[in-house]
Short mmCIF file of C-alpha atoms and ligand atoms in Angstrom, two decimals:
data_model
loop_
_atom_site.label_atom_id
_atom_site.label_comp_id
_atom_site.label_asym_id
_atom_site.label_seq_id
_atom_site.Cartn_x
_atom_site.Cartn_y
_atom_site.Cartn_z
CA UNK A 623 21.30 -11.84 -1.48
CA UNK A 624 21.82 -8.80 -3.68
CA UNK A 625 19.40 -6.51 -1.86
CA UNK A 626 20.38 -5.12 1.55
CA UNK A 627 16.84 -4.18 2.62
CA UNK A 628 13.54 -6.02 2.10
CA UNK A 629 10.85 -3.41 1.53
CA UNK A 630 8.96 -5.69 -0.85
CA UNK A 631 9.41 -9.44 -1.36
CA UNK A 632 10.05 -8.77 -5.06
CA UNK A 633 13.32 -7.13 -3.91
CA UNK A 634 14.53 -10.77 -3.92
CA UNK A 635 15.15 -12.54 -7.22
CA UNK A 636 13.24 -15.77 -7.89
CA UNK A 637 16.35 -17.76 -7.12
CA UNK A 638 16.87 -15.89 -3.83
CA UNK A 639 13.24 -16.35 -2.78
CA UNK A 640 13.31 -20.08 -3.53
CA UNK A 641 16.59 -20.36 -1.63
CA UNK A 642 14.98 -18.68 1.44
CA UNK A 643 11.95 -21.02 1.20
CA UNK A 644 14.19 -24.10 1.00
CA UNK A 645 16.29 -22.84 3.94
CA UNK A 646 13.07 -22.34 5.94
CA UNK A 647 12.20 -25.99 5.27
CA UNK A 648 15.67 -27.20 6.30
CA UNK A 649 15.41 -25.22 9.57
CA UNK A 650 11.93 -26.66 10.19
CA UNK A 651 13.24 -30.20 9.69
CA UNK A 652 16.32 -29.74 11.91
CA UNK A 653 16.02 -26.60 14.13
CA UNK A 654 18.87 -27.66 16.47
CA UNK A 655 21.35 -27.32 13.59
CA UNK A 656 20.54 -23.58 13.39
CA UNK A 657 20.23 -22.81 17.11
CA UNK A 658 23.43 -20.70 17.12
CA UNK A 659 23.28 -19.39 13.54
CA UNK A 660 22.83 -15.74 14.68
CA UNK A 661 24.74 -15.87 17.94
CA UNK A 662 26.01 -12.38 18.87
CA UNK A 663 23.55 -10.64 16.53
CA UNK A 664 20.75 -8.27 17.59
CA UNK A 665 17.35 -7.78 15.96
CA UNK A 666 15.42 -4.55 16.66
CA UNK A 667 11.64 -4.62 16.27
CA UNK A 668 10.25 -1.08 15.87
CA UNK A 669 6.48 -1.46 15.89
CA UNK A 670 4.54 1.79 15.58
CA UNK A 671 1.34 -0.26 15.04
CA UNK A 672 -0.16 -3.22 16.96
CA UNK A 673 0.88 -6.77 16.09
CA UNK A 674 0.71 -10.26 17.51
CA UNK A 675 2.18 -12.56 14.84
CA UNK A 676 4.69 -10.43 12.98
CA UNK A 677 6.40 -8.95 16.00
CA UNK A 678 6.46 -12.16 18.04
CA UNK A 679 7.45 -14.40 15.15
CA UNK A 680 10.36 -12.06 14.31
CA UNK A 681 11.41 -12.09 17.95
CA UNK A 682 10.98 -15.86 18.28
CA UNK A 683 12.85 -16.38 15.02
CA UNK A 684 15.88 -14.41 16.27
CA UNK A 685 15.83 -16.09 19.70
CA UNK A 686 15.63 -19.54 18.07
CA UNK A 687 18.69 -18.62 15.98
CA UNK A 688 20.66 -17.78 19.13
CA UNK A 689 20.45 -14.00 18.66
CA UNK A 690 18.98 -11.29 20.90
CA UNK A 691 16.24 -8.70 20.55
CA UNK A 692 15.57 -5.04 21.38
CA UNK A 693 12.82 -2.63 20.36
CA UNK A 694 9.43 -1.15 21.17
CA UNK A 695 5.86 -2.16 20.46
CA UNK A 696 4.36 1.13 21.57
CA UNK A 697 6.07 4.23 20.19
CA UNK A 698 4.56 6.26 23.06
CA UNK A 699 7.08 4.51 25.32
CA UNK A 700 9.96 5.71 23.11
CA UNK A 701 11.24 9.17 22.16
CA UNK A 702 8.80 9.14 19.26
CA UNK A 703 6.41 10.49 21.92
CA UNK A 704 8.74 13.52 22.28
CA UNK A 705 8.60 14.20 18.55
CA UNK A 706 11.62 12.24 17.30
CA UNK A 707 11.58 11.75 13.54
CA UNK A 708 11.65 8.38 11.78
CA UNK A 709 15.03 9.34 10.30
CA UNK A 710 16.61 9.95 13.72
CA UNK A 711 15.08 6.84 15.29
CA UNK A 712 16.31 4.45 12.58
CA UNK A 713 19.70 6.18 12.35
CA UNK A 714 20.23 5.55 16.07
CA UNK A 715 18.75 2.03 16.23
CA UNK A 716 20.67 1.13 13.05
CA UNK A 717 23.81 1.80 15.08
CA UNK A 718 22.70 -0.52 17.91
CA UNK A 719 21.18 -3.45 16.05
CA UNK A 720 22.36 -5.72 13.23
CA UNK A 721 18.95 -5.87 11.57
CA UNK A 722 15.65 -3.97 12.01
CA UNK A 723 12.04 -5.06 11.41
CA UNK A 724 9.76 -2.02 11.25
CA UNK A 725 5.96 -1.67 11.17
CA UNK A 726 4.27 1.71 10.74
CA UNK A 727 0.78 3.00 9.85
CA UNK A 728 2.10 5.22 7.03
CA UNK A 729 2.61 3.81 3.54
CA UNK A 730 6.21 3.86 2.34
CA UNK A 731 7.78 3.95 5.81
CA UNK A 732 10.12 0.99 5.26
CA UNK A 733 11.46 2.53 2.05
CA UNK A 734 12.05 5.80 3.95
CA UNK A 735 13.76 3.99 6.85
CA UNK A 736 16.08 2.15 4.45
CA UNK A 737 17.50 5.52 3.38
CA UNK A 738 18.89 6.26 6.85
CA UNK A 739 19.70 2.94 8.53
CA UNK A 740 23.15 1.36 8.50
CA UNK A 741 21.48 -1.93 9.48
CA UNK A 742 19.29 -3.82 6.99
CA UNK A 743 15.59 -2.92 7.18
CA UNK A 744 12.76 -5.43 6.86
CA UNK A 745 9.29 -4.07 6.13
CA UNK A 746 6.98 -5.62 8.73
CA UNK A 747 3.96 -3.78 7.26
CA UNK A 748 3.59 -0.16 6.10
CA UNK A 749 0.00 1.03 6.36
CA UNK A 750 -2.20 -0.43 3.63
CA UNK A 751 0.77 -0.79 1.27
CA UNK A 752 2.90 -3.94 1.63
CA UNK A 753 3.72 -6.74 4.06
CA UNK A 754 6.50 -8.81 2.48
CA UNK A 755 7.21 -11.18 5.37
CA UNK A 756 3.52 -12.11 5.52
CA UNK A 757 3.93 -12.97 1.85
CA UNK A 758 7.01 -15.01 2.71
CA UNK A 759 4.81 -16.81 5.26
CA UNK A 760 2.19 -17.37 2.55
CA UNK A 761 4.61 -18.68 -0.08
CA UNK A 762 6.35 -21.04 2.36
CA UNK A 763 2.86 -22.36 3.18
CA UNK A 764 1.86 -22.70 -0.49
CA UNK A 765 5.18 -24.32 -1.45
CA UNK A 766 4.65 -26.98 1.19
CA UNK A 767 0.88 -27.38 1.01
CA UNK A 768 0.40 -27.13 -2.78
CA UNK A 769 3.83 -28.39 -3.91
CA UNK A 770 4.10 -25.55 -6.43
CA UNK A 771 3.90 -21.76 -6.77
CA UNK A 772 2.76 -21.88 -10.42
CA UNK A 773 -0.51 -22.44 -12.31
CA UNK A 774 -2.70 -21.91 -9.23
CA UNK A 775 -6.17 -20.37 -9.16
CA UNK A 776 -6.02 -18.15 -6.11
CA UNK A 777 -9.12 -16.47 -4.70
CA UNK A 778 -8.48 -13.38 -2.56
CA UNK A 779 -11.52 -12.27 -0.61
CA UNK A 780 -12.37 -9.28 1.60
CA UNK A 781 -10.63 -5.93 1.90
CA UNK A 782 -8.52 -5.94 -1.26
CA UNK A 783 -8.16 -2.15 -1.18
CA UNK A 784 -6.53 -1.77 2.23
CA UNK A 785 -5.14 -5.28 2.75
CA UNK A 786 -1.36 -4.96 2.46
CA UNK A 787 -0.95 -8.74 2.64
CA UNK A 788 -3.09 -9.06 -0.51
CA UNK A 789 -1.00 -6.49 -2.40
CA UNK A 790 2.29 -8.15 -1.46
CA UNK A 791 1.02 -11.66 -2.22
CA UNK A 792 -0.26 -10.73 -5.68
CA UNK A 793 2.99 -8.90 -6.50
CA UNK A 794 5.03 -11.97 -5.62
CA UNK A 795 2.73 -14.64 -7.08
CA UNK A 796 2.53 -12.64 -10.35
CA UNK A 797 6.21 -13.40 -10.83
CA UNK A 798 5.39 -17.15 -11.04
CA UNK A 799 3.85 -18.20 -14.33
CA UNK A 800 0.27 -19.26 -14.94
CA UNK A 801 -1.33 -18.05 -11.70
CA UNK A 802 -4.90 -16.79 -11.96
CA UNK A 803 -6.27 -14.41 -9.33
CA UNK A 804 -9.98 -14.33 -8.55
CA UNK A 805 -10.50 -11.02 -6.74
CA UNK A 806 -13.60 -11.23 -4.54
CA UNK A 807 -14.70 -7.94 -2.98
CA UNK A 808 -17.36 -5.27 -2.86
CA UNK A 809 -16.97 -2.44 -5.44
CA UNK A 810 -15.75 -0.14 -2.61
CA UNK A 811 -12.89 -2.44 -1.60
CA UNK A 812 -11.40 -3.49 -4.95
CA UNK A 813 -7.67 -3.88 -5.54
CA UNK A 814 -5.62 -0.72 -6.31
CA UNK A 815 -4.98 -0.03 -9.99
CA UNK A 816 -1.19 -0.36 -9.63
CA UNK A 817 -1.62 -3.97 -8.49
CA UNK A 818 -3.87 -4.72 -11.47
CA UNK A 819 -1.23 -3.17 -13.73
CA UNK A 820 1.36 -5.55 -12.26
CA UNK A 821 -0.82 -8.59 -13.06
CA UNK A 822 -1.54 -7.28 -16.57
CA UNK A 823 2.21 -6.94 -17.22
CA UNK A 824 2.87 -10.50 -15.97
CA UNK A 825 2.21 -14.02 -17.28
CA UNK A 826 -0.79 -14.21 -14.92
CA UNK A 827 -4.41 -13.08 -15.17
CA UNK A 828 -7.27 -11.91 -12.94
CA UNK A 829 -11.04 -11.68 -12.73
CA UNK A 830 -13.05 -9.48 -10.35
CA UNK A 831 -16.22 -10.96 -8.81
CA UNK A 832 -18.63 -10.15 -5.98
CA UNK A 833 -19.75 -13.61 -4.86
CA UNK A 834 -17.56 -15.90 -2.75
CA UNK A 835 -20.11 -18.72 -3.09
CA UNK A 836 -19.97 -18.58 -6.89
CA UNK A 837 -16.17 -18.33 -7.05
CA UNK A 838 -15.29 -21.05 -4.55
CA UNK A 839 -15.65 -24.21 -6.72
CA UNK A 840 -12.81 -23.24 -9.07
CA UNK A 841 -10.26 -22.23 -6.43
CA UNK A 842 -7.02 -24.06 -5.53
CA UNK A 843 -6.35 -21.55 -2.76
CA UNK A 844 -8.72 -19.25 -0.87
CA UNK A 845 -6.99 -16.32 0.84
CA UNK A 846 -9.52 -14.75 3.23
CA UNK A 847 -8.83 -11.32 4.72
CA UNK A 848 -10.26 -9.12 7.43
CA UNK A 849 -11.96 -5.79 6.67
CA UNK A 850 -9.29 -3.34 7.85
CA UNK A 851 -11.33 -1.28 10.30
CA UNK A 852 -8.36 0.97 11.18
CA UNK A 853 -8.02 2.19 7.56
CA UNK A 854 -11.62 3.48 7.27
CA UNK A 855 -12.55 7.16 7.51
CA UNK A 856 -15.59 6.44 9.72
CA UNK A 857 -17.24 3.62 11.69
CA UNK A 858 -20.29 3.95 9.42
CA UNK A 859 -18.22 3.20 6.29
CA UNK A 860 -16.64 0.20 8.05
CA UNK A 861 -20.02 -1.20 9.15
CA UNK A 862 -21.26 -1.12 5.54
CA UNK A 863 -18.45 -3.51 4.59
CA UNK A 864 -18.24 -5.67 7.69
CA UNK A 865 -19.82 -9.13 7.44
CA UNK A 866 -20.33 -9.09 3.66
CA UNK A 867 -18.02 -12.10 3.15
CA UNK A 868 -18.09 -14.94 5.66
CA UNK A 869 -16.59 -18.37 4.95
CA UNK A 870 -18.61 -21.10 6.63
CA UNK A 871 -19.11 -24.85 6.32
CA UNK A 872 -22.00 -24.44 3.88
CA UNK A 873 -19.86 -22.55 1.36
CA UNK A 874 -17.04 -25.07 1.73
CA UNK A 875 -19.31 -27.89 0.52
CA UNK A 876 -18.75 -26.71 -3.06
CA UNK A 877 -14.98 -26.25 -2.74
CA UNK A 878 -12.34 -28.67 -4.02
CA UNK A 879 -11.21 -31.30 -1.51
CA UNK A 880 -7.64 -30.16 -2.22
CA UNK A 881 -8.31 -26.43 -1.77
CA UNK A 882 -6.26 -24.73 0.92
CA UNK A 883 -7.66 -21.90 3.07
CA UNK A 884 -5.15 -19.25 4.12
CA UNK A 885 -5.61 -16.07 6.16
CA UNK A 886 -2.87 -13.70 7.35
CA UNK A 887 -4.77 -13.29 10.66
CA UNK A 888 -6.00 -11.69 12.85
CA UNK A 889 -9.45 -13.04 12.05
CA UNK A 890 -12.49 -11.06 13.14
CA UNK A 891 -15.62 -12.84 11.88
CA UNK A 892 -14.89 -13.55 8.19
CA UNK A 893 -14.18 -17.26 8.87
CA UNK A 894 -16.62 -19.16 11.04
CA UNK A 895 -14.76 -21.01 13.83
CA UNK A 896 -16.30 -24.31 12.61
CA UNK A 897 -14.04 -24.00 9.55
CA UNK A 898 -10.97 -24.31 11.82
CA UNK A 899 -11.72 -28.05 12.07
CA UNK A 900 -11.83 -28.58 8.29
CA UNK A 901 -8.59 -30.19 7.06
CA UNK A 902 -8.38 -27.57 4.28
CA UNK A 903 -7.95 -24.78 6.86
CA UNK A 904 -4.22 -23.98 7.05
CA UNK A 905 -4.16 -20.54 8.68
CA UNK A 906 -2.77 -21.66 12.02
CA UNK A 907 -0.08 -23.86 10.39
CA UNK A 908 0.65 -20.80 8.23
CA UNK A 909 1.82 -18.86 11.32
CA UNK A 910 4.38 -21.57 12.10
CA UNK A 911 5.63 -21.69 8.51
CA UNK A 912 6.04 -17.92 8.86
CA UNK A 913 8.36 -18.20 11.82
CA UNK A 914 10.66 -20.53 9.88
CA UNK A 915 10.43 -18.21 6.87
CA UNK A 916 11.53 -15.28 9.02
CA UNK A 917 14.38 -17.32 10.50
CA UNK A 918 15.59 -18.09 6.98
CA UNK A 919 15.23 -14.46 5.90
CA UNK A 920 17.14 -13.08 8.92
CA UNK A 921 19.96 -15.61 8.38
CA UNK A 922 20.19 -14.82 4.68
CA UNK A 923 20.15 -11.04 5.18
CA UNK A 924 22.81 -11.18 7.91
CA UNK A 925 25.18 -13.23 5.73
CA UNK A 926 26.07 -9.97 3.99
CA UNK A 927 27.05 -7.62 6.81
CA UNK A 928 27.14 -4.37 4.81
CA UNK A 929 26.64 -1.55 7.31
CA UNK A 930 27.17 1.35 4.95
CA UNK A 931 24.29 3.85 5.07
CA UNK A 932 22.69 4.63 1.71
CA UNK A 933 23.99 7.76 -0.07
CA UNK A 934 21.89 10.89 0.44
CA UNK A 935 19.12 11.15 -2.16
CA UNK A 936 17.82 14.41 -3.65
CA UNK A 937 14.26 15.05 -4.81
CA UNK A 938 13.62 13.89 -8.36
CA UNK A 939 10.66 16.23 -8.96
CA UNK A 940 9.31 19.49 -7.47
CA UNK A 941 6.02 17.79 -6.44
CA UNK A 942 4.64 16.08 -3.34
CA UNK A 943 2.96 12.69 -3.26
CA UNK A 944 -0.83 13.09 -3.37
CA UNK A 945 -1.50 10.04 -1.15
CA UNK A 946 -2.63 11.34 2.28
CA UNK A 947 -1.37 8.10 3.86
CA UNK A 948 2.16 8.39 2.44
CA UNK A 949 5.02 8.73 4.93
CA UNK A 950 6.14 11.89 3.09
CA UNK A 951 3.04 13.67 4.49
CA UNK A 952 4.30 13.46 8.08
CA UNK A 953 8.11 13.25 7.66
CA UNK A 954 8.59 16.47 5.72
CA UNK A 955 12.39 16.24 5.29
CA UNK A 956 12.04 13.19 2.99
CA UNK A 957 13.07 13.94 -0.61
CA UNK A 958 10.26 13.70 -3.19
CA UNK A 959 11.11 10.55 -5.15
CA UNK A 960 9.05 9.47 -8.16
CA UNK A 961 9.23 7.07 -11.10
CA UNK A 962 7.85 8.11 -14.47
CA UNK A 963 4.66 6.12 -15.17
CA UNK A 964 3.88 7.41 -18.65
CA UNK A 965 1.95 10.51 -19.73
CA UNK A 966 1.34 12.94 -16.88
CA UNK A 967 1.62 10.22 -14.25
CA UNK A 968 4.28 9.74 -11.60
CA UNK A 969 4.57 6.84 -9.14
CA UNK A 970 5.74 7.65 -5.61
CA UNK A 971 8.84 5.57 -4.80
CA UNK A 972 7.79 5.28 -1.15
CA UNK A 973 4.12 4.27 -1.39
CA UNK A 974 3.60 3.43 -5.12
CA UNK A 975 0.65 5.84 -5.37
CA UNK A 976 -0.03 7.65 -8.62
CA UNK A 977 0.34 11.42 -8.72
CA UNK A 978 -0.95 13.40 -11.67
CA UNK A 979 1.30 16.32 -12.66
N1 CP B 470 -0.50 -11.18 9.85
C1 CP B 470 -0.13 -10.16 10.66
O1 CP B 470 0.52 -9.23 10.21
O2 CP B 470 -0.54 -10.28 11.94
P1 CP B 470 -0.19 -9.21 13.09
O3 CP B 470 -0.85 -7.91 12.72
O4 CP B 470 -0.72 -9.82 14.34
O5 CP B 470 1.30 -9.05 13.10
#
C-alpha cells in the first residue's frame, strides 16, 4: 500500500481497496491460516470518544491475527486528563505500538495525529468528519451482499450533516462508476457542500428528498443512520430531528426484494426491531464483515513497516480554520494547512471545511 496512514478510505487506490476487500474474504473463509499473521505486533487503540464496534472490532481483529493490544477508551484515565497534547500522546504511543487506531470528537484529528506518529495511524472516527473503517465495513458488506460496487442506487437516510459514516461512504462509493445517491434528510440535516462537490466531480449522481416512503421503491441499498445527538448545540434542536425517519415493516412492503438494509450502528429508534427479522436487514452481519475488513487492513498496513515520522510542516497560510469543531481550535500548535478551492475559498487540510479569506 502506498499510503502509510489511513485518514480517509480514498487514501487507498481502487486496486488497493479491492485487494483489502478480497483479503478480508480470504480471512473470513479460512481464519486459521491468518491466526499468527501479526504475531509480535502491537495495536494501540486511542479512543477519546465512546465506541462499541470500532474499538472492539479493532481489538478483536488484532487478537485474531496473533497480535497484542494497548490503549485507552477513556482519556480521563490517561495523561490527557493532565493536559497532555494530542501531539505528545501520539508521539509517545507511536514509539510503543506498531499501529494506532484513533477516535476523537474533533474533526481532522487523525490527519493531525499522522503528522507526529512514527507508527501508522488509522482514523477510527474524527467528530462529524470521516470514519473510513466503517466505510471499509460497508464496502466489504456491499461487495459480498450485492456482488458489485458499481451502478447501485443507494439511499442514505437520517443525519447526513453530522454522520461521518455517510460522508466517508459517499466519498468512497463516488469513486466507483454509475452509483446514484438518494439523500433522504430534513433540510436542517442535509449533506455538507464539499461532499456534494465530490459527487458532482465524479461519474455518479445524487438527488435530495425528504420522504423515505417515497424513495424506498427505487433503492438497491438503504443506509439508515442515527441522529447524532452528541453533535447538536441543544437538546431542543435534537428533539426536533429525532424520530422523523423510522424504517418499519410497513415501509419495507414497497422495497425491492433484493434491497439490502445497512446501518453503521448504534441504532437508537430509526429502525424498528421487527425489521431485524427481515432477510434484507444486514446490519448485524455488517459488523462481522467489518472485523474481517479491519484484519485485512491491519495486515496490509503492517506489511510496510516504515517508522519514519513525517517531516515537520509549516503553515501554508496566515489564517485559521473557521470550523469550530476542527482540531486546530484546541491544539493550537498545529500549523494552518489549506488547499486552494478556487476564488476566495480555502479548504482546511485537517477537517475539509471551507474558509473564506
Ligand atoms: N459504527 C460505529 O462506529 O460504532 P461505534 O461507535 O460503536 O464504534
